[in-house]
Tab-separated table of C-alpha atoms and ligand atoms in Angstrom:
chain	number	residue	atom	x	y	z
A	1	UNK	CA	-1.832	-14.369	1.374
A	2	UNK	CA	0.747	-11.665	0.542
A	3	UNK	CA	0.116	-8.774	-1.000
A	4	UNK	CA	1.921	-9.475	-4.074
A	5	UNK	CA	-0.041	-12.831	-5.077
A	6	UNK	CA	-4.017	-10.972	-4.286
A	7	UNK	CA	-2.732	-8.087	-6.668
A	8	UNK	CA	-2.391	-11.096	-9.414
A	9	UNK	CA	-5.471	-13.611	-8.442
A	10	UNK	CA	-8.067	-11.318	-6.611
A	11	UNK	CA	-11.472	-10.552	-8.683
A	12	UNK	CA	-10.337	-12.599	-12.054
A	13	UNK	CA	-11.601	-15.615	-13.028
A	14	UNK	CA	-15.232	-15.312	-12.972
A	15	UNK	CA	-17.319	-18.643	-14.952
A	16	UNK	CA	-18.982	-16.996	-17.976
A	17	UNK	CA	-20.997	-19.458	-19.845
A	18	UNK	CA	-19.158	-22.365	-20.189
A	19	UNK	CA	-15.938	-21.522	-19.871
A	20	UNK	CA	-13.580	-19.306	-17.293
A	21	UNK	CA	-12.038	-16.367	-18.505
A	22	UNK	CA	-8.346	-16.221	-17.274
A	23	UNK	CA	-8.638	-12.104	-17.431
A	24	UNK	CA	-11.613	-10.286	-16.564
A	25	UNK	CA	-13.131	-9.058	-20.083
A	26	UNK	CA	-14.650	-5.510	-20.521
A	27	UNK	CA	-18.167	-5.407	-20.282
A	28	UNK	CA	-19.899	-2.972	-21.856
A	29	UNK	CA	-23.535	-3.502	-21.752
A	30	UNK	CA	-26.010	-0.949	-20.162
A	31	UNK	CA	-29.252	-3.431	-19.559
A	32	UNK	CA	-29.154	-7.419	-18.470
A	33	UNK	CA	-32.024	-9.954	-19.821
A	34	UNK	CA	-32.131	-13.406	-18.283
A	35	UNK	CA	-34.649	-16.395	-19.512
A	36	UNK	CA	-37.045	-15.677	-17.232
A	37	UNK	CA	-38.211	-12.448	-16.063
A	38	UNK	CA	-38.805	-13.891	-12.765
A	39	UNK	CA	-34.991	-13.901	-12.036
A	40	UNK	CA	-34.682	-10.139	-13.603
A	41	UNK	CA	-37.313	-9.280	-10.307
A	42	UNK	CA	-34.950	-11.093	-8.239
A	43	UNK	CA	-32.182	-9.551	-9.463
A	44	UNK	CA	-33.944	-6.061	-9.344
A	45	UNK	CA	-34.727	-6.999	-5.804
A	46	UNK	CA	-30.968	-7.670	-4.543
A	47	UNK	CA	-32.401	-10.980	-3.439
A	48	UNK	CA	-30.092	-12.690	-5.876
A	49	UNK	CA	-27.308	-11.604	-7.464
A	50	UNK	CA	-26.740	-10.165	-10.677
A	51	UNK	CA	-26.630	-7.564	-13.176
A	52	UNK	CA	-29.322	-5.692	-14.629
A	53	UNK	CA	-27.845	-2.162	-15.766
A	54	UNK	CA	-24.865	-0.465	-15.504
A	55	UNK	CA	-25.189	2.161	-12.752
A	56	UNK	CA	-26.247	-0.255	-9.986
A	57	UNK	CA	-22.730	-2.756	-11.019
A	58	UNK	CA	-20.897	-3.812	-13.974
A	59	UNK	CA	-18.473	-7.348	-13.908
A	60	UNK	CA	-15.582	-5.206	-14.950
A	61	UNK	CA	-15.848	-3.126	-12.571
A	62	UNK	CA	-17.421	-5.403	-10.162
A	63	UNK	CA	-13.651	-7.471	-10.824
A	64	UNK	CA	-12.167	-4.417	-9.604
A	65	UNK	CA	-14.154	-3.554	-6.310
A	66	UNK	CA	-13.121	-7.458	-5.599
A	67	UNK	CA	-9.710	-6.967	-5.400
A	68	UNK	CA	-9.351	-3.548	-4.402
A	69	UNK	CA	-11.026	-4.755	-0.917
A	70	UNK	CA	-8.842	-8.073	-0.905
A	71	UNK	CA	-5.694	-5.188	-0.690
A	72	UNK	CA	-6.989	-2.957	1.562
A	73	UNK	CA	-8.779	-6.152	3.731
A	74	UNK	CA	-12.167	-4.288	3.662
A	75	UNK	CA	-15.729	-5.702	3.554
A	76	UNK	CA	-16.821	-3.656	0.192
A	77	UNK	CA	-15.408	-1.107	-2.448
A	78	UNK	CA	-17.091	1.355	-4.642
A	79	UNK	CA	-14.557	2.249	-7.776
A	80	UNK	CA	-15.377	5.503	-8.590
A	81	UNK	CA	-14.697	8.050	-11.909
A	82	UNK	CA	-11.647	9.506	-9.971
A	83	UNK	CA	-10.375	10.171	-6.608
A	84	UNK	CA	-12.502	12.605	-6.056
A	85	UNK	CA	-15.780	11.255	-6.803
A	86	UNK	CA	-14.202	8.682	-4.427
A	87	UNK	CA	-14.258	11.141	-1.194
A	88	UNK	CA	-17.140	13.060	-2.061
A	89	UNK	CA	-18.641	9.571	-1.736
A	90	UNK	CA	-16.893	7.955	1.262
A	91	UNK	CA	-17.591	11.556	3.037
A	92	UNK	CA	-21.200	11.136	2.340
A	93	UNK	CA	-21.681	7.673	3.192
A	94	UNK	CA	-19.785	8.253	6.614
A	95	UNK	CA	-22.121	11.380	7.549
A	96	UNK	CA	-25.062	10.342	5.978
A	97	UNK	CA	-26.174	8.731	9.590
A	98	UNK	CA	-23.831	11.588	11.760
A	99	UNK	CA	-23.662	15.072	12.751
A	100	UNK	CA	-23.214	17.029	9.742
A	101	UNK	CA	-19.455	18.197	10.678
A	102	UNK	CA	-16.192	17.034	9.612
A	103	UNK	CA	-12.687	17.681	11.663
A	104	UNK	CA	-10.127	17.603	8.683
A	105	UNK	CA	-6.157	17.182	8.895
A	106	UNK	CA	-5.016	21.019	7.766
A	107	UNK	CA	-2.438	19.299	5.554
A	108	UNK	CA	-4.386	17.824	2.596
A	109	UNK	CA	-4.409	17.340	-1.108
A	110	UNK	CA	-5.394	20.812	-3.137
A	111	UNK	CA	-8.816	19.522	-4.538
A	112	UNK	CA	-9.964	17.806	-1.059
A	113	UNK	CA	-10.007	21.054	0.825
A	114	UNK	CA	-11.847	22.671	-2.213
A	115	UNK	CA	-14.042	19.900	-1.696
A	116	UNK	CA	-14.326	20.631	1.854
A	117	UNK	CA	-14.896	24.238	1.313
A	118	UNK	CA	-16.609	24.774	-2.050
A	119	UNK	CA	-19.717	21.366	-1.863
A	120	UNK	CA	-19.634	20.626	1.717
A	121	UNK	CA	-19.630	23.731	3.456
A	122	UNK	CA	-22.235	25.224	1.249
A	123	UNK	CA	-24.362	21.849	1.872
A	124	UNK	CA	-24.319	23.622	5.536
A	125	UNK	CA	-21.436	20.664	6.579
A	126	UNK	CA	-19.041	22.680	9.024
A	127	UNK	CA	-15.500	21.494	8.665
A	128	UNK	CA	-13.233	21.996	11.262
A	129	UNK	CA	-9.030	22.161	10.467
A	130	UNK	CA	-6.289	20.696	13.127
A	131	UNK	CA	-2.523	19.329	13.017
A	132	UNK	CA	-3.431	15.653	12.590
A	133	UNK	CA	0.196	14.950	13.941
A	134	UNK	CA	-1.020	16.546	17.206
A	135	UNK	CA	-2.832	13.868	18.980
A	136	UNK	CA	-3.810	17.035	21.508
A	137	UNK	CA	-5.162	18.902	19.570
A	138	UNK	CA	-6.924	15.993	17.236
A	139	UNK	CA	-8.773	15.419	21.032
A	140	UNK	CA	-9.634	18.914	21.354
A	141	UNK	CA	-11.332	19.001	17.990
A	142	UNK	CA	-13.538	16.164	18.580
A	143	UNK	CA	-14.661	17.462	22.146
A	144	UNK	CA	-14.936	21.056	20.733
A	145	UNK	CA	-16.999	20.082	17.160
A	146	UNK	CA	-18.075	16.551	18.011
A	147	UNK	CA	-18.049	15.754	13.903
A	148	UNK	CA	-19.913	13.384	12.648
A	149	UNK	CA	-16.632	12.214	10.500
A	150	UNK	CA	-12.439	12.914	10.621
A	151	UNK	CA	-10.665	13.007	7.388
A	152	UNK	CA	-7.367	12.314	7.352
A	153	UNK	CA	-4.532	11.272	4.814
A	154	UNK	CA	-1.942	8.657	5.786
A	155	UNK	CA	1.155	10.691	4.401
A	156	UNK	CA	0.266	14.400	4.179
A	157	UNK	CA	0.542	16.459	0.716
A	158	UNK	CA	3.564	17.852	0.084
A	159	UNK	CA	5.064	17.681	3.320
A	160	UNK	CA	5.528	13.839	4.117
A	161	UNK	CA	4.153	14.418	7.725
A	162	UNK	CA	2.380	10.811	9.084
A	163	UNK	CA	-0.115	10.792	12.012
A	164	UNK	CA	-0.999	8.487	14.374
A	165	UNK	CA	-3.584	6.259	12.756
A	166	UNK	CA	-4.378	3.940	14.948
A	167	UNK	CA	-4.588	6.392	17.740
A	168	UNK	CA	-6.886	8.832	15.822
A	169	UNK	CA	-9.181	5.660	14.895
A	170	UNK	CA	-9.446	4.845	18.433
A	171	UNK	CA	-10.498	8.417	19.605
A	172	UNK	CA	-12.639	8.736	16.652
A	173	UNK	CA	-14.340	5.702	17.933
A	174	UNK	CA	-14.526	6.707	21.046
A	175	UNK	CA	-16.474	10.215	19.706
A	176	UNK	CA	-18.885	8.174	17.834
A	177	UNK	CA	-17.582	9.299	14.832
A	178	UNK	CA	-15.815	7.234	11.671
A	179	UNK	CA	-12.884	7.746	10.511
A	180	UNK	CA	-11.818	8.224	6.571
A	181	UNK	CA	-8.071	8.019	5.102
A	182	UNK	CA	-7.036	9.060	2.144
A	183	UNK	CA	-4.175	6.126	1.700
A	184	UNK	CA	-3.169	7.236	-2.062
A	185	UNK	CA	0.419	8.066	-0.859
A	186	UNK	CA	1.300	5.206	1.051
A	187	UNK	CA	-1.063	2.701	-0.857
A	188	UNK	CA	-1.982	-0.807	1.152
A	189	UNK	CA	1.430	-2.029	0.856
A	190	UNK	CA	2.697	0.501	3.603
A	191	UNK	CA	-0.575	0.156	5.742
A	192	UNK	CA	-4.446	-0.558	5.559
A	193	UNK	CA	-5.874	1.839	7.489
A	194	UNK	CA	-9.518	-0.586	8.231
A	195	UNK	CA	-6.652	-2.645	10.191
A	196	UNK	CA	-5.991	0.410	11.959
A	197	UNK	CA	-9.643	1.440	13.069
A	198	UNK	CA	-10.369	3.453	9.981
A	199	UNK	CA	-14.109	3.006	8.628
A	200	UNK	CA	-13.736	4.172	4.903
A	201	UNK	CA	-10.347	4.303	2.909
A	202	UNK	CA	-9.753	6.199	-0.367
A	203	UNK	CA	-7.379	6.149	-3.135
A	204	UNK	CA	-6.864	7.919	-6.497
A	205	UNK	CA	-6.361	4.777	-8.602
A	206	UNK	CA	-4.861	7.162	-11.058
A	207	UNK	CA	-1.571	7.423	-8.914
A	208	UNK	CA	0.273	4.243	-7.655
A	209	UNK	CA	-2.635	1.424	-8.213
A	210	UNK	CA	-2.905	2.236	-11.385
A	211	UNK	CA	0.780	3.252	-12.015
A	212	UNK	CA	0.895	3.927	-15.588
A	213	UNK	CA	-0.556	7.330	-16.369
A	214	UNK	CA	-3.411	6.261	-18.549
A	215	UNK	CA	-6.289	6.468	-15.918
A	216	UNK	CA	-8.081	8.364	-13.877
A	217	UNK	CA	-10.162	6.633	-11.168
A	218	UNK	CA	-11.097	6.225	-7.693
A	219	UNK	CA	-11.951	3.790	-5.087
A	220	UNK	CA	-13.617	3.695	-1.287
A	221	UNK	CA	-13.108	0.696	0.385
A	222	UNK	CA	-15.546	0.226	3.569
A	223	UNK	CA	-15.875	-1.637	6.684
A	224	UNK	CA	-19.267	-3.708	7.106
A	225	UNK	CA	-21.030	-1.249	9.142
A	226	UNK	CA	-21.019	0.700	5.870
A	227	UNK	CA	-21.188	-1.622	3.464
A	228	UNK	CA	-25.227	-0.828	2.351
A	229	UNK	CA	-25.049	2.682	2.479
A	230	UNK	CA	-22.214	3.167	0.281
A	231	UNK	CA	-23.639	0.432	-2.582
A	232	UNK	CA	-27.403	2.560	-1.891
A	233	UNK	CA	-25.100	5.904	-2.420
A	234	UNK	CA	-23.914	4.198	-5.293
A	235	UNK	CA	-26.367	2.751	-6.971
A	236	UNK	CA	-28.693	5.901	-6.813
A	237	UNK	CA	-25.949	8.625	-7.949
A	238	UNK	CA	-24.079	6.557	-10.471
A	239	UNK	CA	-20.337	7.436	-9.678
A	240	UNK	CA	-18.991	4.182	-11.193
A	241	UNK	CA	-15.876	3.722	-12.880
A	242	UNK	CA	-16.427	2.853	-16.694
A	243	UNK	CA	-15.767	-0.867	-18.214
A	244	UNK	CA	-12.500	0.447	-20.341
A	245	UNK	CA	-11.184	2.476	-17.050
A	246	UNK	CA	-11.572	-0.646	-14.604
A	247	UNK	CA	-10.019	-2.637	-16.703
A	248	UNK	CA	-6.933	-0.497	-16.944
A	249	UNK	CA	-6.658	-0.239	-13.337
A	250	UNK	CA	-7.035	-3.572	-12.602
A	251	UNK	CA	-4.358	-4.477	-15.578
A	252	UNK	CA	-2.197	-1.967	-13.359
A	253	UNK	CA	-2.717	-2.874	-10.213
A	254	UNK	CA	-1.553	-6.515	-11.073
A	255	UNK	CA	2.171	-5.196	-10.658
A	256	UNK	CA	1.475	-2.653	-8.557
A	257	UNK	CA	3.676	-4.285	-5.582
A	258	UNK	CA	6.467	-5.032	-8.180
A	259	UNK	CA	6.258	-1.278	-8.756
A	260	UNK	CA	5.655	0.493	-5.569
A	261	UNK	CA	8.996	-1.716	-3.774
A	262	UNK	CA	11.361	-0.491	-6.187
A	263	UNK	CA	9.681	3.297	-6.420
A	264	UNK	CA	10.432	3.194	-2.554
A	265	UNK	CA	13.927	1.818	-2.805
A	266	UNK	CA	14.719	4.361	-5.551
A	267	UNK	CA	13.041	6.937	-3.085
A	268	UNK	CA	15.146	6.416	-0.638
A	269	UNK	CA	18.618	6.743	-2.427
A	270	UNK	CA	17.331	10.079	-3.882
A	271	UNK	CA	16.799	11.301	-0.608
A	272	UNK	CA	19.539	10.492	1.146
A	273	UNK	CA	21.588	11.998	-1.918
A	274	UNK	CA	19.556	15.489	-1.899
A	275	UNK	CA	20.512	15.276	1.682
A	276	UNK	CA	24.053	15.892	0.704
A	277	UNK	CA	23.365	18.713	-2.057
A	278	UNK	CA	24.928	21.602	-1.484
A	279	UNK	CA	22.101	23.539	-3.709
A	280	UNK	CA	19.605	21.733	-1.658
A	281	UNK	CA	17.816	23.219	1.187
A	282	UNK	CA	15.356	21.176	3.301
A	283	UNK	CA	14.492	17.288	2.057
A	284	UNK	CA	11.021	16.089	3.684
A	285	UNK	CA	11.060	11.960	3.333
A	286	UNK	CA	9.776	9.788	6.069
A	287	UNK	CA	12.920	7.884	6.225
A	288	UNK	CA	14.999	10.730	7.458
A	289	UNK	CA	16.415	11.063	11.056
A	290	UNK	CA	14.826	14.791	10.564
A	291	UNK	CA	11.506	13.310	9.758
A	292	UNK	CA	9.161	15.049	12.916
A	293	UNK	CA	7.080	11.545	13.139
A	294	UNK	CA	9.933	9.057	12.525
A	295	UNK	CA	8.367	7.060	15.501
A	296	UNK	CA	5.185	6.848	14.226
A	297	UNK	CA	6.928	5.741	10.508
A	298	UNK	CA	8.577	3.059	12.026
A	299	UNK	CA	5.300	2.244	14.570
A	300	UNK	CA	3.223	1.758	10.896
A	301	UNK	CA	4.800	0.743	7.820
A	302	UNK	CA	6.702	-2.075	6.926
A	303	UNK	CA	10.691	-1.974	7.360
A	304	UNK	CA	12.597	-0.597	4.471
A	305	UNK	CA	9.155	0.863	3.273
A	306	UNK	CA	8.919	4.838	3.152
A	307	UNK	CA	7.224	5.430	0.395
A	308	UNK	CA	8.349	7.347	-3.658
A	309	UNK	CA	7.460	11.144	-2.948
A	310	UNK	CA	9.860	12.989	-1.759
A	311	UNK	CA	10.030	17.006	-1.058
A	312	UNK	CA	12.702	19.361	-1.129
A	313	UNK	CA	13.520	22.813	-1.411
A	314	UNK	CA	16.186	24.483	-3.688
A	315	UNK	CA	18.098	26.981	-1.459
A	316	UNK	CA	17.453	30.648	-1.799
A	317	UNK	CA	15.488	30.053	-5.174
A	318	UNK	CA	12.659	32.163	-5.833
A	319	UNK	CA	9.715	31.134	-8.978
A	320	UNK	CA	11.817	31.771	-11.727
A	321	UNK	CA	15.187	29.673	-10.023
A	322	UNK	CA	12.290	26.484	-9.940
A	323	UNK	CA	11.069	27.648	-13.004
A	324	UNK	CA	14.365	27.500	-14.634
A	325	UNK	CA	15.543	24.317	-12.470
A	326	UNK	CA	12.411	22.249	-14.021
A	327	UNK	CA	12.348	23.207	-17.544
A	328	UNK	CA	16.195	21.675	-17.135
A	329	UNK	CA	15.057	18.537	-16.394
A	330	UNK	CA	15.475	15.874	-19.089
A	331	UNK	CA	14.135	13.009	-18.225
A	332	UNK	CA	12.051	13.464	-14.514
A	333	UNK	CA	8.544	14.499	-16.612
A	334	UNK	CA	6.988	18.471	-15.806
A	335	UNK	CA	3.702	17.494	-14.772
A	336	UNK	CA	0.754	17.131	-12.463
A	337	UNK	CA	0.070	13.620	-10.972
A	338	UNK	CA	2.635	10.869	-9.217
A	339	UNK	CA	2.678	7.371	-8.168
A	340	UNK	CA	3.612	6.717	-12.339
A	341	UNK	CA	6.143	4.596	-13.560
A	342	UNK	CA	8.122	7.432	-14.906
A	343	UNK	CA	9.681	10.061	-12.283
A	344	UNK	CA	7.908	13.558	-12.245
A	345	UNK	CA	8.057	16.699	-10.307
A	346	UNK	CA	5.918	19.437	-9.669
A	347	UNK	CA	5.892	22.726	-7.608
A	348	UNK	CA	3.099	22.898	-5.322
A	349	UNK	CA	3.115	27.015	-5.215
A	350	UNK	CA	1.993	26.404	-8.807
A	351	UNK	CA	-0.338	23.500	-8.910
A	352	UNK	CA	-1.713	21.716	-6.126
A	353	UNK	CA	-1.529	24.276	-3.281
A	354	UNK	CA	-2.109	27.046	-6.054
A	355	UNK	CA	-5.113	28.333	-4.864
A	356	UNK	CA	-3.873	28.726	-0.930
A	357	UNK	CA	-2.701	32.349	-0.473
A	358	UNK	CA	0.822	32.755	-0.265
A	359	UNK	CA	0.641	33.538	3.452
A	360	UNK	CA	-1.482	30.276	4.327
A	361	UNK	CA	1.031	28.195	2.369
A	362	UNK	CA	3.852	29.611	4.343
A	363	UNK	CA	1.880	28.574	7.759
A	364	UNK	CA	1.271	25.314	6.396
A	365	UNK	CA	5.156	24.966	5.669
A	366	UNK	CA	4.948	24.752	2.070
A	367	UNK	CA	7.297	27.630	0.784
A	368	UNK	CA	7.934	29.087	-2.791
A	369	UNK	CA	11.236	26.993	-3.258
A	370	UNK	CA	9.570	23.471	-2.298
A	371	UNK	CA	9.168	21.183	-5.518
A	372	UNK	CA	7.398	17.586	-5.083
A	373	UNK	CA	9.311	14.903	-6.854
A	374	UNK	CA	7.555	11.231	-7.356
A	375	UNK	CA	10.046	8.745	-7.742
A	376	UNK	CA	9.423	6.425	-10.642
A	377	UNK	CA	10.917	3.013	-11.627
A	378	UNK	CA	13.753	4.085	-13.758
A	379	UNK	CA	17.422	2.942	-12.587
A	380	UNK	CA	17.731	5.417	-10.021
A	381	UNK	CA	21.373	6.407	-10.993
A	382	UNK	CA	19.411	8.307	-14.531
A	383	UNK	CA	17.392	9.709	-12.040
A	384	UNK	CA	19.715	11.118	-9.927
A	385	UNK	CA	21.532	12.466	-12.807
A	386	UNK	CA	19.144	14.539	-14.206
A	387	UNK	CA	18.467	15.808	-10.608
A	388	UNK	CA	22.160	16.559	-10.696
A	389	UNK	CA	22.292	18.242	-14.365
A	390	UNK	CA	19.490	20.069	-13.688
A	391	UNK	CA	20.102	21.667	-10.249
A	392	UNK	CA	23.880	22.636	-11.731
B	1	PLP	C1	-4.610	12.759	-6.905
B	1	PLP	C2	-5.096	12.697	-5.527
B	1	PLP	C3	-6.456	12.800	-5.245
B	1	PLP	C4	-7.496	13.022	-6.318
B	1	PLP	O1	-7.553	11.955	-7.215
B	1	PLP	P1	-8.048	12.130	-8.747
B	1	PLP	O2	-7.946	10.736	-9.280
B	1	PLP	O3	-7.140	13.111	-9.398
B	1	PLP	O4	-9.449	12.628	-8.678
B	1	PLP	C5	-6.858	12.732	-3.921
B	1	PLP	N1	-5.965	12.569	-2.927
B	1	PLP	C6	-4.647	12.458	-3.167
B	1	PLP	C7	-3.721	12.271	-2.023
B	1	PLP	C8	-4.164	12.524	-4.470
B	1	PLP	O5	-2.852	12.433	-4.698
């Protein structure tokens, strides 16, 4: 089945008494009682199954789970209380049985090296940085650390950079250790990393899945090898996503195709036309003939299919130039977050790569007059007009 028909059918249409709900209702009870409490010890036993309180599962959310692993063709999923929660999570489920070491890509959302540096480390897990887009130096890492886990993302934050995925799986294999990919950017309708050799895959449901700005929430999707120790992880710690929330993703994530196919095709017309901008300095989009892993982006995702963010850098513009350029914007929203219906922009110096010192985010690339613009749904000629108004 195509991606655009599970996003509709998975996880609904659960019998509830009599009758079959043609939307998965929100649930909001804590505690379960059946007739006899014979089936409650069952239930409490995992030998049948069912609910009996909240943190263990919940059918809303349960929905959810369903057909967040029919996209991402995994064995189990674990919606979590945000993206986040969701690799905290998949990182301890994948070291729980490993060395305590993680390599990590150098190139990662803001939050997930603070996670790396500010819980794991101090939990006396070493994390180890490299270029994921060096497959060299990815080898080096995993003779030099042997890790007990690799953490990757499938297109890099803010920089657009792709690595080899199915390579990396393979090697990771090979080192005995599993694989996790963050796959928020490119979402499963540009790849699914468990097809790829991955073990665990992440998202923020509050970006593209969800879509609409309204919800923050998570997700690890798992091969069966890892099935039981993420539900135990789970089940004991209580990361769930709430009734209300898993509804709202899953009420997203039923046009999330529909979404994501025209955010790419607008993507790709604002890129090519920032290419020509005289005001404009570097553009970083996958689709570009400049793109440093073009190979790879054709190698993995689907013709035509790029992805919505796309970076760029306003030419000689110090803070107050971007400062100036965004608060000119009319219609592209100021804010934190992407993957929404509506267009937005941020600047990375300011928000997500904030707490990197200046001279670390010029290693990494990621200069004072780079903004991050997520391309939304709108007719792409508005939003290539307010670009235009607003650079001058
Ligand atoms: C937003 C984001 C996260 C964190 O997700 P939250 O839902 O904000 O907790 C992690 N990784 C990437 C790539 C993101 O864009």
């Amino acid at each position: 089945m195509k991606i655009e028909t599970t996003a509709v059918h998975a996880g609904d249409r659960k019998k509830a008494g009599a009758s079959i709900p043609v939307t998965t209702p929100i649930y909001t009870a804590a505690s379960y009682i059946y007739e006899q409490t014979e089936t409650l010890d069952r239930v409490f036993g995992r030998e049948i199954p069912g609910d009996s309180y909240a943190r263990y599962e919940n059918p809303t959310n349960r929905a959810l789970e369903e057909l967040i692993s029919s996209l991402e063709c995994g064995h189990t999923s674990l919606a979590c209380s945000s993206g986040m929660m969701a690799l905290q999570f998949a990182l301890q489920a994948a070291l729980i049985d490993r060395r305590k070491k993680i390599v990590a890509a150098q190139a990662l959302y803001g939050a997930t090296i603070r996670l790396l540096h500010s819980v794991f480390e101090p939990m006396g897990v070493e994390c180890a940085f490299v270029d994921i887009c060096n497959l060299d130096e990815v080898q080096a890492a995993l003779a030099e650390h042997k890790p007990g886990c690799v953490l990757m993302e499938t297109i890099s934050n803010p920089l657009l950079r792709v690595g080899q995925m199915d390579k990396i799986a393979e090697m990771v294999r090979e080192a005995g250790a599993a694989l996790v990919v963050d796959n928020t950017f490119a979402t499963p309708r540009m790849v699914r990393p468990l097809t790829l050799g991955a073990h665990l895959v992440c998202h923020s449901l509050t970006k593209y899945l969800a879509g609409h700005g309204d919800v923050l929430g998570g997700s690890i999707t798992c091969d069966a090898g890892h099935a039981e120790i993420l539900r135990q992880l789970g089940r004991t710690a209580g990361p769930l996503l709430g009734p209300f929330e898993s509804y709202l993703a899953m009420r997203g994530i039923k046009t999330f195709p529909l979404r994501f196919e025209r955010q790419c095709a607008n993507a790709l017309r604002v890129a090519e036309w920032l290419g020509k901008h005289p005001k404009v300095g570097n553009v970083y989009f996958p689709a570009l003939a400049s793109h440093p892993d073009r190979q790879t982006v054709e190698r993995l995702f689907p013709p035509g299919y790029y992805g919505a963010m796309i970076s760029f850098e306003i030419r000689d513009a110090k803070r107050e130039q971007i400062f100036d350029f965004l608060d000119r914007l009319k219609l592209i929203v100021r804010a934190t977050s992407l993957g929404d219906v509506h267009s937005m922009m941020l600047y990375p110096a300011m928000s997500s790569h904030r707490e990197l010192a200046p001279r670390q985010r010029e290693r990494l690339g990621i200069l004072d007059n780079l903004v991050r613009l997520s391309v939304g749904i709108e007719a792409v000629e508005d939003i290539v007009a307010d670009l235009d108004q607003a650079l001058g």
